[in-house]
Coordinates of C-alpha atoms and ligand atoms in Angstrom, one line a residue:
M5 CA 4.8 21.5 -13.6
I6 CA 2.1 18.8 -13.2
D7 CA -1.5 19.0 -14.2
T8 CA -4.3 17.9 -11.9
N9 CA -3.7 14.4 -10.6
N10 CA -5.9 14.8 -7.6
F11 CA -8.0 11.7 -8.2
L12 CA -7.9 8.3 -6.6
L13 CA -7.4 5.3 -9.0
R14 CA -10.0 2.6 -8.8
N15 CA -10.3 -0.8 -10.3
L16 CA -7.0 -1.8 -8.6
W17 CA -5.8 -3.9 -5.7
Y18 CA -4.9 -1.9 -2.6
Y19 CA -3.1 -3.1 0.4
A20 CA -5.8 -3.5 3.1
L21 CA -4.1 -4.8 6.3
P22 CA -1.5 -7.2 7.6
S23 CA -3.0 -10.6 8.0
H24 CA -2.3 -10.9 11.8
V25 CA -4.5 -7.9 12.5
L26 CA -7.6 -10.0 11.6
K27 CA -7.9 -13.2 13.7
P28 CA -10.3 -16.0 12.9
G29 CA -13.8 -15.1 14.1
Q30 CA -13.0 -11.4 14.2
M31 CA -14.0 -8.3 12.3
V32 CA -12.2 -5.1 11.6
A33 CA -13.7 -1.9 10.3
R34 CA -11.6 0.3 8.0
T35 CA -12.0 3.1 5.4
F36 CA -10.5 2.7 1.9
L37 CA -10.8 5.5 -0.6
G38 CA -13.4 7.1 1.5
E39 CA -15.5 3.9 1.6
P40 CA -16.3 2.2 4.9
V41 CA -15.4 -1.4 4.7
L42 CA -15.9 -4.3 7.2
L43 CA -13.3 -7.1 7.0
T44 CA -14.1 -10.4 8.6
R45 CA -12.3 -13.7 8.9
R46 CA -14.4 -16.8 9.2
L47 CA -13.4 -19.5 11.6
D48 CA -12.0 -21.5 8.7
G49 CA -9.6 -18.6 8.0
Q50 CA -11.2 -17.2 4.9
V51 CA -11.2 -13.4 4.7
F52 CA -14.2 -11.3 3.4
A53 CA -14.9 -7.6 3.0
V54 CA -18.3 -5.9 2.6
K55 CA -19.5 -2.3 2.8
D56 CA -19.8 -1.3 6.4
I57 CA -23.3 0.1 6.1
C58 CA -26.5 -1.8 7.0
P59 CA -28.9 -1.7 4.0
H60 CA -31.8 -1.3 6.4
R61 CA -31.1 2.0 8.2
A62 CA -27.4 2.6 7.6
V63 CA -26.0 1.6 11.0
P64 CA -22.4 0.4 10.4
L65 CA -22.4 -3.4 10.5
S66 CA -19.2 -3.1 12.5
C67 CA -21.3 -1.8 15.4
G68 CA -23.0 -5.2 15.6
R69 CA -21.6 -8.7 16.3
F70 CA -19.7 -11.3 14.3
D71 CA -19.9 -14.9 15.5
G72 CA -17.4 -16.3 13.0
Q73 CA -20.2 -17.2 10.6
E74 CA -22.6 -14.2 10.3
V75 CA -22.6 -10.5 11.0
E76 CA -25.6 -9.3 13.0
C77 CA -26.6 -5.6 12.8
C78 CA -27.0 -4.0 16.2
Y79 CA -30.2 -2.1 15.3
H80 CA -32.8 -4.7 14.2
G81 CA -30.6 -7.8 14.1
W82 CA -30.6 -8.3 10.3
R83 CA -27.9 -10.9 9.6
F84 CA -25.5 -11.2 6.7
D85 CA -23.0 -13.8 5.7
P86 CA -19.4 -12.7 5.3
G87 CA -20.0 -12.4 1.5
G88 CA -22.6 -9.8 2.2
H89 CA -25.8 -11.9 1.5
C90 CA -28.7 -11.0 3.7
V91 CA -29.6 -14.3 5.4
A92 CA -32.1 -13.3 8.1
I93 CA -34.5 -10.5 9.1
P94 CA -35.7 -11.4 12.5
S95 CA -38.9 -9.2 12.4
L96 CA -40.4 -11.2 9.6
L97 CA -43.1 -13.7 10.4
P98 CA -42.7 -17.2 8.9
E99 CA -45.5 -16.4 6.3
Q100 CA -44.0 -13.0 5.4
S101 CA -41.6 -14.5 3.0
M102 CA -39.4 -12.1 1.2
D103 CA -36.5 -12.3 -1.3
L104 CA -33.7 -11.5 1.0
S105 CA -31.2 -11.1 -1.8
R106 CA -32.7 -7.6 -2.4
F107 CA -30.9 -6.6 0.8
D108 CA -27.4 -7.9 0.0
V109 CA -24.5 -5.7 1.0
R110 CA -21.9 -4.8 -1.5
S111 CA -18.9 -7.2 -1.2
Y112 CA -15.3 -6.4 -2.2
P113 CA -12.9 -9.0 -3.6
V114 CA -10.1 -9.7 -1.2
Y115 CA -6.9 -11.7 -1.6
E116 CA -4.6 -12.9 1.1
T117 CA -1.0 -13.7 0.4
Q118 CA 2.4 -13.6 2.1
G119 CA 0.9 -12.3 5.3
N120 CA -1.0 -9.4 3.7
I121 CA -4.6 -8.8 2.9
W122 CA -5.4 -7.0 -0.4
I123 CA -8.7 -5.5 -1.4
Y124 CA -10.0 -4.7 -4.9
I125 CA -11.7 -1.3 -5.0
A126 CA -13.8 -1.1 -8.1
D127 CA -15.6 1.9 -9.6
G128 CA -19.1 2.4 -8.1
D129 CA -20.9 -0.9 -7.4
N130 CA -19.2 -2.6 -10.2
S131 CA -17.9 -5.9 -8.7
Q132 CA -15.6 -6.8 -11.6
T133 CA -12.1 -7.7 -10.6
S134 CA -8.8 -8.5 -12.1
D135 CA -6.7 -11.6 -11.5
P136 CA -5.0 -11.0 -8.1
A137 CA -2.3 -13.5 -8.8
K138 CA -1.2 -11.3 -11.7
E139 CA -1.8 -7.9 -10.2
I140 CA -0.5 -8.2 -6.7
P141 CA 3.3 -8.1 -6.4
V142 CA 5.0 -11.2 -5.1
I143 CA 7.8 -10.9 -2.5
P144 CA 10.4 -13.0 -4.3
G145 CA 11.6 -16.1 -2.5
F146 CA 9.2 -16.1 0.5
S147 CA 6.3 -18.2 -0.9
E148 CA 3.6 -18.0 1.7
Q149 CA 5.8 -16.7 4.6
S150 CA 4.5 -13.7 6.5
P151 CA 6.7 -10.6 7.2
E152 CA 8.6 -10.6 10.4
L153 CA 8.1 -7.0 11.0
V154 CA 5.1 -4.8 10.0
E155 CA 4.5 -1.2 10.8
V156 CA 1.6 0.9 9.6
M157 CA 1.7 4.6 9.8
R158 CA -1.0 7.1 8.8
F159 CA 0.2 10.1 6.8
P160 CA -1.9 13.3 6.8
C161 CA -1.9 13.7 3.0
F162 CA -3.3 12.7 -0.3
I163 CA -1.8 9.5 -1.7
D164 CA 0.3 11.2 -4.4
H165 CA 2.4 13.0 -1.8
A166 CA 3.0 9.8 0.1
V167 CA 4.0 8.0 -3.1
T168 CA 6.3 10.7 -4.5
G169 CA 7.9 10.9 -1.0
L170 CA 8.5 7.2 -1.1
M171 CA 10.1 7.2 -4.5
D172 CA 12.1 10.4 -4.0
P173 CA 15.9 9.9 -3.9
A174 CA 16.8 13.5 -3.1
H175 CA 15.2 13.9 0.3
S176 CA 17.2 11.2 2.1
P177 CA 20.2 13.4 3.1
Y178 CA 17.9 16.0 4.5
V179 CA 14.9 14.1 5.9
H180 CA 16.7 10.9 7.1
R181 CA 19.8 12.4 8.4
V182 CA 20.8 9.8 11.0
W183 CA 24.2 8.3 11.6
W184 CA 23.3 4.8 10.8
W185 CA 21.7 5.5 7.5
R186 CA 24.3 7.4 5.6
A187 CA 27.3 9.8 5.7
G188 CA 26.7 13.5 5.4
E189 CA 28.0 14.6 2.0
L190 CA 26.1 14.2 -1.3
H191 CA 27.4 11.7 -3.9
E192 CA 26.5 11.2 -7.5
E193 CA 24.3 8.2 -8.1
V194 CA 23.7 6.5 -11.4
K195 CA 20.9 4.0 -11.7
Q196 CA 19.4 2.0 -14.6
F197 CA 15.6 2.0 -14.8
D198 CA 13.4 -0.4 -16.7
P199 CA 9.7 -0.6 -17.2
S200 CA 8.0 -3.4 -15.2
P201 CA 4.3 -4.3 -14.7
Y202 CA 2.3 -1.1 -14.0
G203 CA 5.5 0.7 -12.9
F204 CA 9.3 0.5 -13.1
T205 CA 12.3 -1.2 -11.6
I206 CA 15.7 0.1 -10.6
R207 CA 17.9 -2.5 -11.9
R208 CA 19.9 -4.6 -9.4
H209 CA 23.0 -2.6 -8.3
Q210 CA 25.4 -2.6 -5.4
L211 CA 24.7 -0.1 -2.6
S212 CA 27.4 2.5 -2.4
E213 CA 29.5 2.6 0.7
S214 CA 28.1 6.0 1.8
M215 CA 24.6 4.5 1.7
G216 CA 23.2 1.8 3.8
R217 CA 25.5 2.0 6.8
L218 CA 22.9 -0.1 8.5
Y219 CA 23.5 -3.0 6.2
W220 CA 27.2 -2.5 6.5
L221 CA 26.8 -2.9 10.3
I222 CA 24.9 -6.1 9.8
G223 CA 28.0 -7.4 8.0
G224 CA 28.5 -9.5 4.9
G225 CA 29.9 -6.8 2.7
L226 CA 28.0 -4.4 0.4
P227 CA 24.5 -5.6 -0.4
E228 CA 22.9 -5.7 -3.9
V229 CA 19.6 -4.0 -4.2
E230 CA 16.7 -4.1 -6.7
I231 CA 13.7 -1.9 -6.2
S232 CA 10.5 -2.0 -8.1
F233 CA 7.5 0.2 -8.0
R234 CA 4.0 -0.3 -9.3
L235 CA 0.6 1.3 -9.2
P236 CA -1.3 2.2 -7.1
G237 CA 1.7 2.7 -4.8
V238 CA 3.6 -0.5 -4.0
R239 CA 7.3 -0.7 -3.7
V240 CA 9.2 -3.9 -3.3
E241 CA 12.9 -3.8 -2.3
E242 CA 15.0 -6.9 -2.6
I243 CA 18.3 -6.7 -0.8
T244 CA 20.8 -9.5 -1.3
L245 CA 23.6 -9.7 1.2
G246 CA 25.9 -12.7 0.9
K247 CA 23.6 -15.6 1.1
H248 CA 20.8 -13.7 2.8
R249 CA 17.9 -12.1 1.2
V250 CA 15.9 -9.4 2.9
C251 CA 12.8 -8.0 1.2
N252 CA 10.8 -4.9 2.1
L253 CA 7.3 -4.2 0.9
T254 CA 6.0 -0.7 1.3
A255 CA 2.4 -0.1 0.3
V256 CA 0.4 3.0 0.3
T257 CA -3.4 2.9 0.8
P258 CA -5.6 6.0 0.5
I259 CA -8.0 6.2 3.5
S260 CA -9.5 9.4 2.2
E261 CA -8.5 12.5 0.2
T262 CA -6.5 13.7 3.2
E263 CA -5.2 10.6 4.8
T264 CA -3.0 7.7 3.6
D265 CA -1.7 4.6 5.3
V266 CA 1.8 3.6 4.6
T267 CA 2.6 0.0 5.5
F268 CA 6.2 -1.2 5.8
A269 CA 6.7 -5.0 6.0
L270 CA 10.1 -6.7 6.3
Y271 CA 10.7 -10.3 5.2
G272 CA 13.7 -12.5 5.8
I273 CA 15.4 -11.0 8.9
P274 CA 18.4 -13.3 9.4
A275 CA 17.9 -15.6 12.4
A276 CA 20.9 -14.2 14.2
L277 CA 19.4 -10.7 14.1
K278 CA 16.0 -11.5 15.4
I279 CA 16.9 -10.4 18.9
F280 CA 17.3 -6.9 17.5
K281 CA 13.7 -6.8 16.3
P282 CA 12.6 -4.3 19.0
L283 CA 15.4 -2.1 17.9
M284 CA 14.4 -2.6 14.2
Y285 CA 10.8 -1.5 15.1
L286 CA 12.2 1.7 16.6
L287 CA 14.3 2.4 13.6
V288 CA 11.5 1.7 11.1
R289 CA 9.2 3.9 13.1
Q290 CA 11.8 6.7 13.3
F291 CA 12.4 6.4 9.5
L292 CA 8.7 6.5 8.6
G293 CA 8.1 9.2 11.2
Q294 CA 10.7 11.4 9.4
D295 CA 8.8 11.0 6.1
R296 CA 5.5 11.7 7.9
M297 CA 6.9 14.8 9.6
V298 CA 8.0 16.4 6.3
V299 CA 4.6 15.5 4.7
E300 CA 2.9 17.3 7.6
K301 CA 5.0 20.4 6.9
Q302 CA 4.2 20.1 3.2
Q303 CA 0.5 20.3 4.0
I304 CA 1.1 23.9 5.3
G305 CA 2.1 25.0 1.8
L306 CA -0.2 22.8 -0.2
K307 CA -3.2 24.6 1.5
H308 CA -2.5 27.5 -0.8
D309 CA -2.7 25.3 -3.9
P310 CA 0.6 26.1 -5.4
V311 CA 1.9 24.8 -8.7
L312 CA 4.6 22.2 -8.0
R313 CA 7.8 21.9 -10.0
L314 CA 9.4 18.6 -10.9
I315 CA 13.0 18.5 -12.1
K316 CA 15.2 16.0 -13.9
D317 CA 16.5 13.4 -13.0
S318 CA 15.7 13.2 -9.3
D319 CA 12.0 13.8 -9.8
M320 CA 11.7 11.4 -12.7
Q321 CA 10.2 8.7 -10.6
A322 CA 7.5 11.1 -9.4
Q323 CA 6.9 12.1 -13.0
W324 CA 6.6 8.5 -14.0
Y325 CA 4.1 7.9 -11.2
Y326 CA 1.9 10.7 -12.5
Q327 CA 2.2 9.4 -16.0
L328 CA 1.4 5.8 -14.9
K329 CA -1.6 7.0 -13.0
R330 CA -3.0 9.0 -15.9
E331 CA -2.4 6.2 -18.3
Y332 CA -4.1 3.7 -16.1
A333 CA -7.2 5.9 -15.8
R334 CA -7.2 6.6 -19.5
A335 CA -6.8 3.0 -20.5
L336 CA -9.7 2.1 -18.3
S337 CA -12.0 4.8 -19.7
E338 CA -11.0 4.0 -23.3
K339 CA -11.4 0.2 -22.5
R340 CA -8.0 -0.6 -23.9
E341 CA -4.8 -2.2 -22.7
F342 CA -2.6 -0.2 -20.4
V343 CA 0.6 0.9 -22.2
N344 CA 3.5 1.5 -19.8
P345 CA 4.8 5.1 -20.4
V346 CA 8.2 4.3 -18.8
K347 CA 11.2 3.7 -21.1
S348 CA 14.4 2.1 -20.1
Q349 CA 16.9 4.7 -19.2
I350 CA 19.7 5.8 -16.9
L351 CA 19.0 8.5 -14.3
R352 CA 21.6 10.4 -12.4
W353 CA 21.3 12.6 -9.3
R354 CA 23.2 13.6 -6.2
A355 CA 22.0 12.3 -2.9
Ligands
FES426 S1 -30.3 -0.8 10.6 FE1 -29.4 -2.7 10.5 S2 -31.0 -4.0 10.9 FE2 -31.9 -2.1 10.9
FE2_427 FE1 11.8 8.9 3.0

């Protein structure tokens, strides 16, 4: 049984969007945690994010224009720099001088790395932030390289259901039943887990033969895998296959209480396999689509507000997620250091 966890964590970095979606001189409007956000990229490449509401009469700034330097509201032409500072009010006469800083728009810290844009969503108008270099997971071994394949899919659910689905080992044989992913029967799995920053890590292990037929098709023997998870819902999977290393970042971003974006980004596709990229896109879409489909069905039952049951050991990761989330919120409100509730242990399940 779990108690109420239906809250969105704030004061954290969330995955905003893949870098390539926002070209220099362009703007993109999005909603994160129910807040309308306007992301812009200046001509020099720098990314900014501000609240997408004009402080004058609330028209979304995204309805206006961005010339690569300033955003102009479509209603009365007030202009803002990408950092949200009001820089011009055209209706003012030269002698009607006014302190324009009274009309600044709230700005959000953003951080771009490895082909991804992250955004810090603070509590209220608080613009405090935490060190992105420490808080945003690094895809190991890819310095500033961008992912070679990115897919974003919107799930019709609250973030928790997307995350627990992502970290759920027991659903694969039922939800992802496709020939290339795995064989039909269930096998016992034994995995060593350790605490890691704001989450936990499944210690490096060799994929069993029944799993990962896809990798087996790629060749190079059985790959080794290490998977880490951290708040607010970021999973990094590192697959080592001979001398190749393929990494997958899956990040979950709440759009609202009822919608969540799941981003899947793949790094290090071996050169010889790049011609299969269209096929990989299909497979990734199929795979994420299966997760989305089951979450859609789950919504039918969740409408009745049932008590959900979590079992050992296959739901342990879901339980840890809820514990991590509660601890993060508690540590913040008590203004103390976060204490990771996860302890090193071995988990066993059939999948
Ligand atoms: S509403 Fe934006 S300038 Fe008036
Ligand atoms: Fe899944």
